[in-house]
């Protein structure tokens, strides 16, 4: 038997992630058993909390929206051989662009304000991501190191701006002024009563469009072809006449612009203002979402939904089963990240063995045919 064999694309994008998640939930179920609770009941509560009623489903979609944007940002960079782990800071800076424009056009109807907010969020976050892209392309600084450092810089910078510049005098908490109701990105509950009192808004539709747009960009454009070529072999891309430096800078800017859409969902939508630390780890979860989804938009969408279920269903579980603490919910989420990220290839060899055995069973044995002849 050969060491490895090519697997169908759907196995990489769907089957292996499902198997990895199942294994993570099995280990998580053992943890639930240790504390004396029923793991089957725990799963039922999580699913009910995520999909069973309108309020929970709305929050699931809200979390999913953020994770789609963050996952796509990592996925686009990954196709170019880049590892953008600065989504946390980029989304934070994107919030600055969103709130500045939203407050500046206060009173303008959201249908006209939304495109301006989207552009501002994308520009601010994309410019922040462009900096490490430029440093790698022109100065040889590794993008992993620079994006990590840029996260810390963004956190400090935004803390100062929010608490010292944007914070109104009559507000005690660290946050900006509120966006006018007519300008604020509308909630989906205005059209879907089932989702009332939930923060999911039009940004969810924007996230779905982003999934489609990224698919077209990566696999059906000249830029996408050049990007994937650089990701597979930078030397070959350079010999083919492609400018790796330009590709790196443009790719990082696009990656940052995508994660900047988190600001549209949160700052201009759910919160209606810029809040200190509003990103709350979304950029880091996006790394797990991208790797679990194999950097494919379909996989990213499904994995983002899974993490949305884990976040919302986990809150329901912690409320319903007091023995399962918030720390245990985080442990289960970490197990999913572990098995779908760092150990994502653990089940590949067994799956390859099954596919190879099935293929050999279907193909006729040439030795046996020769003897029969």
Short mmCIF file of N, CA, C and O in Angstrom, two decimals, residues 66-120:
data_model
loop_
_atom_site.label_atom_id
_atom_site.label_comp_id
_atom_site.label_asym_id
_atom_site.label_seq_id
_atom_site.Cartn_x
_atom_site.Cartn_y
_atom_site.Cartn_z
N UNK A 66 -19.69 36.89 12.76
CA UNK A 66 -18.33 37.33 13.09
C UNK A 66 -17.29 36.29 12.72
O UNK A 66 -16.22 36.61 12.20
N UNK A 67 -17.60 35.03 12.98
CA UNK A 67 -16.63 33.97 12.71
C UNK A 67 -16.44 33.75 11.22
O UNK A 67 -15.36 33.33 10.78
N UNK A 68 -17.47 34.01 10.42
CA UNK A 68 -17.30 33.91 8.97
C UNK A 68 -16.30 34.94 8.48
O UNK A 68 -15.36 34.63 7.73
N UNK A 69 -16.47 36.19 8.91
CA UNK A 69 -15.55 37.24 8.48
C UNK A 69 -14.12 36.94 8.94
O UNK A 69 -13.17 37.08 8.16
N UNK A 70 -13.97 36.54 10.20
CA UNK A 70 -12.63 36.26 10.73
C UNK A 70 -12.01 35.05 10.05
O UNK A 70 -10.80 35.03 9.74
N UNK A 71 -12.81 34.02 9.78
CA UNK A 71 -12.30 32.83 9.11
C UNK A 71 -11.90 33.09 7.68
O UNK A 71 -10.87 32.60 7.21
N UNK A 72 -12.69 33.87 6.97
CA UNK A 72 -12.36 34.20 5.59
C UNK A 72 -11.07 35.00 5.50
O UNK A 72 -10.27 34.84 4.57
N UNK A 73 -10.86 35.88 6.48
CA UNK A 73 -9.63 36.69 6.48
C UNK A 73 -8.40 35.79 6.56
O UNK A 73 -7.42 35.98 5.83
N UNK A 74 -8.44 34.81 7.45
CA UNK A 74 -7.31 33.88 7.58
C UNK A 74 -7.20 33.01 6.34
O UNK A 74 -6.10 32.73 5.86
N UNK A 75 -8.33 32.58 5.78
CA UNK A 75 -8.33 31.68 4.62
C UNK A 75 -7.71 32.35 3.40
O UNK A 75 -6.91 31.73 2.68
N UNK A 76 -8.07 33.60 3.13
CA UNK A 76 -7.53 34.30 1.96
C UNK A 76 -6.01 34.41 2.07
O UNK A 76 -5.27 34.14 1.11
N UNK A 77 -5.52 34.80 3.25
CA UNK A 77 -4.07 34.91 3.43
C UNK A 77 -3.40 33.55 3.31
O UNK A 77 -2.31 33.43 2.73
N UNK A 78 -4.06 32.51 3.82
CA UNK A 78 -3.48 31.17 3.79
C UNK A 78 -3.27 30.67 2.37
O UNK A 78 -2.28 30.00 2.08
N UNK A 79 -4.18 31.01 1.47
CA UNK A 79 -4.04 30.58 0.07
C UNK A 79 -2.80 31.20 -0.56
O UNK A 79 -2.27 30.65 -1.53
N UNK A 80 -2.34 32.32 -0.04
CA UNK A 80 -1.12 32.93 -0.55
C UNK A 80 0.11 32.54 0.23
O UNK A 80 1.17 33.16 0.06
N UNK A 81 -0.01 31.52 1.09
CA UNK A 81 1.13 31.10 1.89
C UNK A 81 1.42 32.02 3.06
O UNK A 81 2.52 31.99 3.62
N UNK A 82 0.44 32.84 3.44
CA UNK A 82 0.60 33.80 4.53
C UNK A 82 -0.26 33.38 5.72
O UNK A 82 -1.35 32.82 5.55
N UNK A 83 0.21 33.66 6.91
CA UNK A 83 -0.51 33.29 8.13
C UNK A 83 -0.86 34.57 8.88
O UNK A 83 -0.08 35.07 9.67
N UNK A 84 -2.03 35.08 8.60
CA UNK A 84 -2.47 36.33 9.23
C UNK A 84 -3.14 36.01 10.56
O UNK A 84 -4.30 35.60 10.61
N UNK A 85 -2.42 36.22 11.64
CA UNK A 85 -3.01 36.02 12.97
C UNK A 85 -3.23 37.36 13.66
O UNK A 85 -3.32 37.43 14.89
N UNK A 86 -3.34 38.40 12.85
CA UNK A 86 -3.58 39.72 13.40
C UNK A 86 -5.01 40.18 13.25
O UNK A 86 -5.30 41.38 13.37
N UNK A 87 -5.93 39.24 13.01
CA UNK A 87 -7.33 39.62 12.82
C UNK A 87 -7.93 40.33 14.00
O UNK A 87 -8.80 41.20 13.84
N UNK A 88 -7.48 40.00 15.19
CA UNK A 88 -8.00 40.63 16.40
C UNK A 88 -7.76 42.15 16.35
O UNK A 88 -8.68 42.95 16.57
N UNK A 89 -6.53 42.54 16.09
CA UNK A 89 -6.22 43.96 16.03
C UNK A 89 -6.81 44.63 14.82
O UNK A 89 -7.25 45.80 14.88
N UNK A 90 -6.86 43.93 13.69
CA UNK A 90 -7.41 44.52 12.47
C UNK A 90 -8.90 44.80 12.61
O UNK A 90 -9.39 45.85 12.17
N UNK A 91 -9.63 43.87 13.22
CA UNK A 91 -11.06 44.10 13.46
C UNK A 91 -11.27 45.25 14.43
O UNK A 91 -12.22 46.05 14.29
N UNK A 92 -10.39 45.36 15.41
CA UNK A 92 -10.48 46.44 16.39
C UNK A 92 -10.32 47.80 15.71
O UNK A 92 -11.10 48.73 15.94
N UNK A 93 -9.32 47.92 14.86
CA UNK A 93 -9.10 49.17 14.13
C UNK A 93 -10.24 49.42 13.14
O UNK A 93 -10.64 50.56 12.91
N UNK A 94 -10.77 48.35 12.57
CA UNK A 94 -11.93 48.50 11.69
C UNK A 94 -13.10 49.14 12.40
O UNK A 94 -13.89 49.89 11.81
N UNK A 95 -13.23 48.85 13.71
CA UNK A 95 -14.29 49.47 14.49
C UNK A 95 -14.15 50.97 14.56
O UNK A 95 -15.15 51.70 14.63
N UNK A 96 -12.91 51.45 14.55
CA UNK A 96 -12.68 52.89 14.56
C UNK A 96 -13.22 53.53 13.28
O UNK A 96 -13.89 54.56 13.31
N UNK A 97 -12.94 52.90 12.14
CA UNK A 97 -13.47 53.41 10.88
C UNK A 97 -14.98 53.41 10.86
O UNK A 97 -15.62 54.37 10.40
N UNK A 98 -15.58 52.33 11.38
CA UNK A 98 -17.04 52.21 11.38
C UNK A 98 -17.68 53.31 12.22
O UNK A 98 -18.65 53.96 11.80
N UNK A 99 -17.16 53.54 13.43
CA UNK A 99 -17.80 54.50 14.32
C UNK A 99 -17.58 55.94 13.85
O UNK A 99 -18.48 56.79 13.98
N UNK A 100 -16.41 56.24 13.30
CA UNK A 100 -16.16 57.60 12.82
C UNK A 100 -17.13 57.98 11.71
O UNK A 100 -17.69 59.08 11.70
N UNK A 101 -17.34 57.07 10.77
CA UNK A 101 -18.25 57.36 9.67
C UNK A 101 -19.69 57.37 10.16
O UNK A 101 -20.49 58.25 9.79
N UNK A 102 -20.06 56.39 11.01
CA UNK A 102 -21.43 56.31 11.50
C UNK A 102 -21.83 57.55 12.28
O UNK A 102 -22.96 58.05 12.17
N UNK A 103 -20.91 58.08 13.09
CA UNK A 103 -21.20 59.29 13.84
C UNK A 103 -21.19 60.52 12.94
O UNK A 103 -21.96 61.46 13.14
N UNK A 104 -20.31 60.51 11.95
CA UNK A 104 -20.21 61.66 11.05
C UNK A 104 -21.47 61.83 10.20
O UNK A 104 -21.86 62.95 9.87
N UNK A 105 -22.09 60.72 9.81
CA UNK A 105 -23.29 60.78 8.96
C UNK A 105 -24.54 60.53 9.78
O UNK A 105 -25.57 60.10 9.26
N UNK A 106 -24.46 60.76 11.10
CA UNK A 106 -25.60 60.52 11.97
C UNK A 106 -26.86 61.19 11.47
O UNK A 106 -26.86 62.38 11.12
N UNK A 107 -27.95 60.44 11.41
CA UNK A 107 -29.20 60.94 10.88
C UNK A 107 -29.45 60.50 9.46
O UNK A 107 -30.59 60.56 8.97
N UNK A 108 -28.40 60.03 8.77
CA UNK A 108 -28.57 59.51 7.41
C UNK A 108 -29.18 58.12 7.48
O UNK A 108 -28.83 57.32 8.35
N UNK A 109 -30.10 57.81 6.60
CA UNK A 109 -30.76 56.50 6.61
C UNK A 109 -29.74 55.39 6.42
O UNK A 109 -28.77 55.54 5.67
N UNK A 110 -29.97 54.27 7.10
CA UNK A 110 -28.99 53.19 7.09
C UNK A 110 -28.71 52.67 5.68
O UNK A 110 -27.59 52.21 5.39
N UNK A 111 -29.69 52.72 4.79
CA UNK A 111 -29.49 52.20 3.43
C UNK A 111 -28.39 52.98 2.70
O UNK A 111 -27.69 52.44 1.85
N UNK A 112 -28.25 54.27 3.05
CA UNK A 112 -27.20 55.09 2.45
C UNK A 112 -25.93 55.09 3.30
O UNK A 112 -24.82 55.23 2.77
N UNK A 113 -26.10 54.92 4.60
CA UNK A 113 -24.94 54.94 5.50
C UNK A 113 -24.17 53.62 5.47
O UNK A 113 -22.94 53.61 5.63
N UNK A 114 -24.87 52.51 5.25
CA UNK A 114 -24.22 51.20 5.32
C UNK A 114 -23.06 51.05 4.35
O UNK A 114 -21.98 50.59 4.76
N UNK A 115 -23.21 51.43 3.07
CA UNK A 115 -22.03 51.30 2.18
C UNK A 115 -20.85 52.12 2.66
O UNK A 115 -19.69 51.68 2.54
N UNK A 116 -21.10 53.31 3.22
CA UNK A 116 -20.01 54.13 3.73
C UNK A 116 -19.34 53.48 4.93
O UNK A 116 -18.10 53.50 5.05
N UNK A 117 -20.13 52.87 5.79
CA UNK A 117 -19.58 52.20 6.97
C UNK A 117 -18.76 50.98 6.55
O UNK A 117 -17.68 50.72 7.10
N UNK A 118 -19.26 50.24 5.57
CA UNK A 118 -18.52 49.07 5.08
C UNK A 118 -17.17 49.49 4.51
O UNK A 118 -16.14 48.88 4.82
N UNK A 119 -17.18 50.52 3.69
CA UNK A 119 -15.94 50.99 3.07
C UNK A 119 -14.96 51.48 4.13
O UNK A 119 -13.76 51.16 4.10
N UNK A 120 -15.45 52.23 5.10
CA UNK A 120 -14.58 52.75 6.15
C UNK A 120 -13.98 51.63 6.99
O UNK A 120 -12.78 51.63 7.29
#
